[in-house]
Amino acid sequence: MIQKKQKRRESHNQVERRRRDQINDRIQELARLIPEEFMNTPLRNSNNPSSPLSASPATHHAPDGSIKPNKGVILRKSVDYIRTLQDACREQQRRTKVLEEELRKRGVDPRMLDADELDVGGQSIFGTAGFGGLETINGEGEEDDQWLDDNYLGDDSPGMMMDQME
Amino acid sequence: MIQKKQKRRESHNQVERRRRDQINDRIQELARLIPEEFMNTPLRNSNNPSSPLSASPATHHAPDGSIKPNKGVILRKSVDYIRTLQDACREQQRRTKVLEEELRKRGVDPRMLDADELDVGGQSIFGTAGFGGLETINGEGEEDDQWLDDNYLGDDSPGMMMDQME
DNA sequence: CATAGCACATGAAAGG
DNA sequence: CCTTTCATGTGCTATG
């Protein structure tokens, strides 16, 4: 029965389609997540010196009038945005430490001014320590120091170069 | 001349391939950007109650032994990660304000403790105000207040629903 | 064997 | 016209 084969094909096609839709939906979601100011900004070009792609090579626009960035742009922007957020968090955190230290110098325990709540998604995301509150100072309190680097901020260190093979 | 058509096809194929590679490279970059702890974490499932996709339906592994998340996962994680970073930044920023206020109450001008530098990518990303340093306190200093919400954190507000049509 | 993920080639649509 | 982006279908490969 060659009809069996046919069915299989259709099934597969369907599955494929769903997979694609999933992916596309996520990309679209990323686009929604990125602030417009960021989207329409030349892009900070972190480590790639050869980027002829500056601002809007893809100034496409949707029927409703809004601009419609293509997948490549969305992805590029996503990468950039994450880097920016990571840097921002790092910096903010650094500054927080400075301020806390200053307060401590003046006899104030910064823990009194802890976050009420954040609801970063239920419990803490990384085990239990370290983030949403900063309130759970770990036992001896030594390395809550760089929760960001340890928990959120990926290592930009050289090393693995994952290729798209499998 | 049907040969013309042939050439066109090949050219087209080439172009397509480059496009795909670009996209895939970016996805891979996103993967690299996301901390492992985050990658191997069930995912916080922000607004989607019907997610049968929990942890690792895609426990694929690369030749070198490391786990190799598929595109869907990477993208999902990226979305989640951005949300988390945004929340973290917001929260950090809130706390910073509290600390600054506390210091101010004690007669310390927090501007003295400003960031040295951040190099968030050359100049500031959004015009000139507001971020990388926080150092350029705007004239009267009034609304550097929520740089995050205004500059980085996308509005989750209802409204535009971009479809993948063009 | 069934399922899932991926790369590729191809035709269609949009825009210069 | 030529270029770019996109969705689709299809076969290959790995994993259960």
CSV table of C-alpha atoms (C1' of nucleotides) in Angstrom, one decimal:
chain,number,residue,atom,x,y,z
A,1,MET,CA,0.0,0.0,0.0
A,2,ILE,CA,1.5,3.2,-1.1
A,3,GLN,CA,-1.3,5.0,0.5
A,4,LYS,CA,0.3,4.4,3.8
A,5,LYS,CA,3.2,6.4,2.7
A,6,GLN,CA,0.9,9.2,1.7
A,7,LYS,CA,-0.6,9.4,5.0
A,8,ARG,CA,2.8,9.5,6.6
A,9,ARG,CA,3.8,12.4,4.5
A,10,GLU,CA,0.8,14.4,5.4
A,11,SER,CA,1.3,13.7,9.0
A,12,HIS,CA,4.8,14.7,8.8
A,13,ASN,CA,4.0,17.8,7.0
A,14,GLN,CA,1.5,18.7,9.7
A,15,VAL,CA,4.0,18.1,12.4
A,16,GLU,CA,6.6,20.2,10.6
A,17,ARG,CA,4.2,23.0,10.2
A,18,ARG,CA,3.5,23.1,13.9
A,19,ARG,CA,7.1,23.1,14.7
A,20,ARG,CA,7.6,26.1,12.4
A,21,ASP,CA,4.7,27.9,13.9
A,22,GLN,CA,6.1,27.4,17.3
A,23,ILE,CA,9.4,28.8,16.3
A,24,ASN,CA,7.9,31.7,14.5
A,25,ASP,CA,5.6,32.5,17.4
A,26,ARG,CA,8.5,32.7,19.7
A,27,ILE,CA,10.4,35.0,17.4
A,28,GLN,CA,7.4,37.1,17.3
A,29,GLU,CA,7.2,37.1,21.0
A,30,LEU,CA,10.8,38.2,21.2
A,31,ALA,CA,9.9,41.0,18.9
A,32,ARG,CA,7.2,42.1,21.2
A,33,LEU,CA,9.5,41.9,24.1
A,34,ILE,CA,12.0,44.3,22.7
A,35,PRO,CA,11.3,47.9,23.3
A,36,GLU,CA,10.8,49.9,20.2
A,37,GLU,CA,13.5,52.4,20.9
A,38,PHE,CA,15.8,49.5,20.9
A,39,MET,CA,14.4,48.0,17.8
A,40,ASN,CA,14.8,51.2,15.8
A,41,THR,CA,18.3,51.7,17.0
A,42,PRO,CA,21.4,51.0,14.9
A,43,LEU,CA,22.5,48.1,17.1
A,44,ARG,CA,25.5,48.1,19.2
A,45,ASN,CA,27.5,45.7,17.2
A,46,SER,CA,29.3,44.2,20.1
A,47,ASN,CA,31.9,41.9,18.7
A,48,ASN,CA,31.2,41.8,15.1
A,49,PRO,CA,33.2,44.4,13.2
A,50,SER,CA,31.9,43.4,9.8
A,51,SER,CA,28.2,44.3,10.0
A,52,PRO,CA,26.9,46.1,7.0
A,53,LEU,CA,23.5,45.7,8.6
A,54,SER,CA,22.9,48.9,10.4
A,55,ALA,CA,19.5,50.1,11.1
A,56,SER,CA,16.6,49.2,9.0
A,57,PRO,CA,17.3,47.3,5.9
A,58,ALA,CA,14.0,45.7,6.5
A,59,THR,CA,11.7,48.5,6.9
A,60,HIS,CA,8.8,46.4,5.9
A,61,HIS,CA,5.4,47.4,7.1
A,62,ALA,CA,2.4,45.4,7.9
A,63,PRO,CA,-1.1,46.2,6.6
A,64,ASP,CA,-2.0,48.0,9.8
A,65,GLY,CA,0.8,50.4,9.3
A,66,SER,CA,3.2,49.2,12.0
A,67,ILE,CA,6.7,48.4,11.0
A,68,LYS,CA,7.5,44.8,10.6
A,69,PRO,CA,11.0,43.6,11.3
A,70,ASN,CA,12.1,40.4,9.7
A,71,LYS,CA,13.3,37.4,11.6
A,72,GLY,CA,17.0,38.1,11.2
A,73,VAL,CA,16.6,41.5,12.6
A,74,ILE,CA,14.5,40.4,15.5
A,75,LEU,CA,17.0,37.7,16.4
A,76,ARG,CA,19.9,40.1,16.1
A,77,LYS,CA,18.2,42.6,18.2
A,78,SER,CA,17.3,40.0,20.7
A,79,VAL,CA,20.9,39.0,21.1
A,80,ASP,CA,21.8,42.6,21.5
A,81,TYR,CA,19.1,43.3,23.9
A,82,ILE,CA,20.0,40.5,26.2
A,83,ARG,CA,23.6,41.7,26.2
A,84,THR,CA,22.4,45.1,27.1
A,85,LEU,CA,20.1,43.9,29.8
A,86,GLN,CA,22.9,41.8,31.3
A,87,ASP,CA,25.2,44.7,31.4
A,88,ALA,CA,22.5,46.9,32.9
A,89,CYS,CA,21.9,44.4,35.6
A,90,ARG,CA,25.5,44.0,36.3
A,91,GLU,CA,26.0,47.7,36.5
A,92,GLN,CA,23.0,48.2,38.7
A,93,GLN,CA,24.1,45.4,40.9
A,94,ARG,CA,27.5,46.9,41.2
A,95,ARG,CA,26.0,50.2,42.2
A,96,THR,CA,23.7,48.6,44.6
A,97,LYS,CA,26.7,47.1,46.4
A,98,VAL,CA,28.4,50.5,46.6
A,99,LEU,CA,25.3,52.1,48.0
A,100,GLU,CA,24.8,49.3,50.5
A,101,GLU,CA,28.4,49.6,51.6
A,102,GLU,CA,28.0,53.2,52.1
A,103,LEU,CA,24.9,52.7,54.2
A,104,ARG,CA,26.6,50.1,56.2
A,105,LYS,CA,29.4,52.5,56.8
A,106,ARG,CA,26.8,54.7,58.3
A,107,GLY,CA,25.5,52.0,60.5
A,108,VAL,CA,22.5,51.0,58.5
A,109,ASP,CA,21.8,47.4,57.7
A,110,PRO,CA,20.7,47.3,54.1
A,111,ARG,CA,18.8,44.2,54.7
A,112,MET,CA,16.2,46.3,56.3
A,113,LEU,CA,15.5,47.8,52.9
A,114,ASP,CA,15.0,44.5,51.1
A,115,ALA,CA,12.7,43.9,48.3
A,116,ASP,CA,9.2,43.0,49.3
A,117,GLU,CA,8.5,40.7,46.6
A,118,LEU,CA,9.2,40.2,43.0
A,119,ASP,CA,7.5,37.1,41.8
A,120,VAL,CA,10.1,36.3,39.3
A,121,GLY,CA,8.2,33.2,38.6
A,122,GLY,CA,7.2,31.3,41.7
A,123,GLN,CA,10.2,30.2,43.6
A,124,SER,CA,13.7,31.2,42.9
A,125,ILE,CA,14.9,30.1,39.6
A,126,PHE,CA,18.3,28.9,40.4
A,127,GLY,CA,18.0,26.5,43.2
A,128,THR,CA,17.1,28.7,46.1
A,129,ALA,CA,19.8,31.1,46.6
A,130,GLY,CA,20.5,34.3,45.3
A,131,PHE,CA,18.1,36.3,43.5
A,132,GLY,CA,14.6,37.4,43.8
A,133,GLY,CA,15.2,38.8,47.1
A,134,LEU,CA,18.9,38.7,47.9
A,135,GLU,CA,17.4,38.3,51.3
A,136,THR,CA,18.5,34.8,51.9
A,137,ILE,CA,22.0,35.6,52.6
A,138,ASN,CA,23.8,32.3,52.2
A,139,GLY,CA,25.2,30.7,55.3
A,140,GLU,CA,28.5,32.5,55.7
A,141,GLY,CA,27.6,35.2,53.2
A,142,GLU,CA,30.5,35.3,50.9
A,143,GLU,CA,29.7,35.0,47.3
A,144,ASP,CA,26.2,36.4,46.9
A,145,ASP,CA,28.6,38.9,45.6
A,146,GLN,CA,28.0,38.3,42.0
A,147,TRP,CA,24.7,36.6,41.7
A,148,LEU,CA,24.3,38.1,38.4
A,149,ASP,CA,27.5,36.7,36.9
A,150,ASP,CA,26.8,33.4,38.5
A,151,ASN,CA,23.1,33.1,37.8
A,152,TYR,CA,22.1,35.2,34.9
A,153,LEU,CA,24.9,36.6,33.0
A,154,GLY,CA,26.3,34.0,30.7
A,155,ASP,CA,29.9,33.6,30.4
A,156,ASP,CA,31.2,35.4,27.4
A,157,SER,CA,34.3,33.5,27.9
A,158,PRO,CA,35.9,31.9,24.8
A,159,GLY,CA,35.6,28.3,24.4
A,160,MET,CA,32.7,26.3,23.0
A,161,MET,CA,31.6,27.1,19.6
A,162,MET,CA,28.5,25.2,19.0
A,163,ASP,CA,27.8,24.6,15.4
A,164,GLN,CA,24.4,23.7,14.0
A,165,MET,CA,25.2,20.1,13.6
A,166,GLU,CA,23.6,17.2,15.2
B,1,MET,CA,16.6,30.1,-22.7
B,2,ILE,CA,15.7,27.9,-19.9
B,3,GLN,CA,19.3,28.1,-18.7
B,4,LYS,CA,18.7,31.5,-17.4
B,5,LYS,CA,16.1,30.1,-15.1
B,6,GLN,CA,18.6,27.6,-13.9
B,7,LYS,CA,21.1,30.2,-12.9
B,8,ARG,CA,18.4,32.1,-11.1
B,9,ARG,CA,17.5,29.1,-9.2
B,10,GLU,CA,21.0,28.5,-8.0
B,11,SER,CA,21.4,32.1,-7.1
B,12,HIS,CA,18.2,32.0,-5.2
B,13,ASN,CA,19.2,28.9,-3.3
B,14,GLN,CA,22.4,30.5,-2.3
B,15,VAL,CA,20.6,33.5,-1.0
B,16,GLU,CA,18.2,31.4,0.9
B,17,ARG,CA,21.0,29.5,2.5
B,18,ARG,CA,22.7,32.6,3.7
B,19,ARG,CA,19.5,33.8,5.2
B,20,ARG,CA,19.0,30.5,7.1
B,21,ASP,CA,22.5,30.5,8.3
B,22,GLN,CA,22.1,34.0,9.6
B,23,ILE,CA,19.1,33.1,11.5
B,24,ASN,CA,20.5,29.9,12.8
B,25,ASP,CA,23.7,31.6,13.9
B,26,ARG,CA,21.7,34.1,15.9
B,27,ILE,CA,19.7,31.4,17.5
B,28,GLN,CA,22.9,29.7,18.4
B,29,GLU,CA,24.2,33.0,19.8
B,30,LEU,CA,21.1,33.3,21.9
B,31,ALA,CA,21.8,29.8,23.2
B,32,ARG,CA,25.3,30.8,24.2
B,33,LEU,CA,24.0,33.9,25.9
B,34,ILE,CA,21.6,32.1,28.2
B,35,PRO,CA,23.2,30.8,31.3
B,36,GLU,CA,23.1,27.0,31.7
B,37,GLU,CA,21.3,27.0,34.9
B,38,PHE,CA,18.6,28.9,33.2
B,39,MET,CA,18.7,26.6,30.2
B,40,ASN,CA,18.2,23.5,32.3
B,41,THR,CA,15.5,24.9,34.3
B,42,PRO,CA,11.8,24.0,33.8
B,43,LEU,CA,10.9,27.4,32.5
B,44,ARG,CA,8.8,29.8,34.3
B,45,ASN,CA,5.8,29.6,32.1
B,46,SER,CA,4.8,33.2,32.5
B,47,ASN,CA,1.5,33.6,30.9
B,48,ASN,CA,0.9,30.4,29.2
B,49,PRO,CA,-1.1,28.0,31.4
B,50,SER,CA,-1.3,25.2,28.9
B,51,SER,CA,2.3,24.2,28.4
B,52,PRO,CA,2.9,20.5,28.4
B,53,LEU,CA,6.5,21.3,27.6
B,54,SER,CA,8.2,21.2,30.8
B,55,ALA,CA,11.9,20.5,31.1
B,56,SER,CA,13.7,18.4,28.6
B,57,PRO,CA,11.8,16.7,25.9
B,58,ALA,CA,14.7,17.6,23.8
B,59,THR,CA,17.6,16.0,25.5
B,60,HIS,CA,19.7,15.8,22.5
B,61,HIS,CA,23.4,15.7,22.9
B,62,ALA,CA,26.2,16.9,20.7
B,63,PRO,CA,29.2,14.8,19.8
B,64,ASP,CA,31.3,16.4,22.5
B,65,GLY,CA,28.9,15.4,25.1
B,66,SER,CA,27.3,18.7,25.9
B,67,ILE,CA,23.5,18.9,25.7
B,68,LYS,CA,22.1,20.4,22.6
B,69,PRO,CA,18.9,22.2,22.9
B,70,ASN,CA,16.8,22.6,19.8
B,71,LYS,CA,15.6,25.8,18.3
B,72,GLY,CA,12.2,25.8,19.9
B,73,VAL,CA,13.7,25.4,23.3
B,74,ILE,CA,16.3,28.1,22.8
B,75,LEU,CA,13.8,30.5,21.6
B,76,ARG,CA,11.4,29.8,24.5
B,77,LYS,CA,14.2,30.1,26.9
B,78,SER,CA,15.3,33.4,25.3
B,79,VAL,CA,11.9,34.8,25.8
B,80,ASP,CA,11.8,33.7,29.3
B,81,TYR,CA,15.3,34.9,30.0
B,82,ILE,CA,14.6,38.3,28.7
B,83,ARG,CA,11.5,38.6,30.9
B,84,THR,CA,13.6,37.5,33.9
B,85,LEU,CA,16.3,40.0,33.2
B,86,GLN,CA,13.8,42.7,32.7
B,87,ASP,CA,12.2,41.9,36.1
B,88,ALA,CA,15.6,41.7,37.7
B,89,CYS,CA,16.6,45.1,36.3
B,90,ARG,CA,13.4,46.6,37.4
B,91,GLU,CA,13.7,45.2,40.8
B,92,GLN,CA,17.3,46.2,41.1
B,93,GLN,CA,16.5,49.6,40.1
B,94,ARG,CA,13.7,49.9,42.6
B,95,ARG,CA,16.0,48.9,45.3
B,96,THR,CA,18.7,51.3,44.2
B,97,LYS,CA,16.2,54.0,44.5
B,98,VAL,CA,15.4,53.0,48.0
B,99,LEU,CA,19.0,52.9,49.0
B,100,GLU,CA,19.7,56.2,47.4
B,101,GLU,CA,16.8,57.7,49.2
B,102,GLU,CA,18.0,56.3,52.5
B,103,LEU,CA,21.4,57.8,51.9
B,104,ARG,CA,20.0,61.1,50.9
B,105,LYS,CA,18.1,61.1,54.2
B,106,ARG,CA,21.4,60.8,55.8
B,107,GLY,CA,22.8,63.7,54.0
B,108,VAL,CA,24.7,61.8,51.3
B,109,ASP,CA,24.4,62.7,47.7
B,110,PRO,CA,24.2,59.4,45.9
B,111,ARG,CA,25.7,61.0,42.8
B,112,MET,CA,29.0,60.8,44.4
B,113,LEU,CA,28.8,57.1,44.1
B,114,ASP,CA,28.1,57.0,40.5
B,115,ALA,CA,29.2,54.4,38.1
B,116,ASP,CA,32.6,54.9,36.7
B,117,GLU,CA,32.0,53.5,33.3
B,118,LEU,CA,30.1,50.7,31.7
B,119,ASP,CA,30.7,50.8,28.0
B,120,VAL,CA,27.4,49.6,27.1
B,121,GLY,CA,28.4,49.9,23.5
B,122,GLY,CA,29.9,53.2,22.7
B,123,GLN,CA,27.5,56.0,23.4
B,124,SER,CA,24.3,55.7,25.1
B,125,ILE,CA,21.8,53.7,23.3
B,126,PHE,CA,18.8,55.8,23.7
B,127,GLY,CA,19.6,59.2,22.6
B,128,THR,CA,22.0,60.3,25.3
B,129,ALA,CA,20.2,60.2,28.6
B,130,GLY,CA,19.6,57.7,31.0
B,131,PHE,CA,21.4,54.6,31.1
B,132,GLY,CA,24.8,53.4,30.7
B,133,GLY,CA,26.0,55.5,33.4
B,134,LEU,CA,23.2,57.2,35.1
B,135,GLU,CA,25.9,59.6,35.5
B,136,THR,CA,24.5,62.3,33.3
B,137,ILE,CA,21.8,63.4,35.6
B,138,ASN,CA,19.4,65.3,33.5
B,139,GLY,CA,19.1,69.0,34.1
B,140,GLU,CA,16.7,69.1,36.9
B,141,GLY,CA,16.8,65.4,37.5
B,142,GLU,CA,13.3,64.3,37.5
B,143,GLU,CA,12.6,61.4,35.4
B,144,ASP,CA,15.7,59.3,35.3
B,145,ASP,CA,13.4,57.7,37.7
B,146,GLN,CA,12.3,54.9,35.5
B,147,TRP,CA,14.8,54.6,32.8
B,148,LEU,CA,14.1,50.9,32.7
B,149,ASP,CA,10.5,51.0,32.1
B,150,ASP,CA,10.9,53.8,29.6
B,151,ASN,CA,13.9,52.5,27.8
B,152,TYR,CA,14.3,48.9,28.2
B,153,LEU,CA,11.4,47.1,29.5
B,154,GLY,CA,8.9,46.6,26.8
B,155,ASP,CA,5.4,47.3,27.5
B,156,ASP,CA,3.4,44.2,28.1
B,157,SER,CA,0.4,46.3,27.5
B,158,PRO,CA,-2.3,44.9,25.2
B,159,GLY,CA,-2.5,46.3,21.8
B,160,MET,CA,-0.6,45.3,18.8
B,161,MET,CA,-0.8,41.8,17.7
B,162,MET,CA,1.8,41.3,15.0
B,163,ASP,CA,1.0,38.4,12.9
B,164,GLN,CA,3.5,36.7,10.7
B,165,MET,CA,2.2,38.0,7.5
B,166,GLU,CA,3.7,40.3,5.2
C,1,DC,C1',8.6,1.6,13.6
C,2,DA,C1',7.1,6.3,15.1
C,3,DT,C1',8.4,10.8,16.3
C,4,DA,C1',10.9,15.0,16.2
C,5,DG,C1',14.3,18.1,14.6
C,6,DC,C1',16.9,20.1,10.8
C,7,DA,C1',18.6,21.7,6.2
C,8,DC,C1',17.5,22.3,1.7
C,9,DA,C1',15.1,23.6,-2.6
C,10,DT,C1',11.3,25.9,-4.5
C,11,DG,C1',7.5,29.1,-5.7
C,12,DA,C1',5.0,33.1,-4.1
C,13,DA,C1',4.8,37.9,-2.6
C,14,DA,C1',6.8,42.6,-1.7
C,15,DG,C1',9.8,46.1,-2.8
C,16,DG,C1',13.6,48.4,-4.9
D,1,DC,C1',13.7,43.5,-13.9
D,2,DC,C1',16.3,41.7,-9.7
D,3,DT,C1',16.5,41.0,-4.7
D,4,DT,C1',14.9,39.5,-0.2
D,5,DT,C1',12.0,37.3,2.9
D,6,DC,C1',8.8,33.8,3.8
D,7,DA,C1',6.1,29.2,4.1
D,8,DT,C1',5.8,24.8,2.4
D,9,DG,C1',7.1,20.2,1.3
D,10,DT,C1',10.3,16.8,1.5
D,11,DG,C1',14.1,13.4,2.7
D,12,DC,C1',17.7,12.4,6.2
D,13,DT,C1',19.0,11.3,10.7
D,14,DA,C1',18.7,10.4,15.5
D,15,DT,C1',16.0,8.9,19.5
D,16,DG,C1',12.4,6.4,21.9
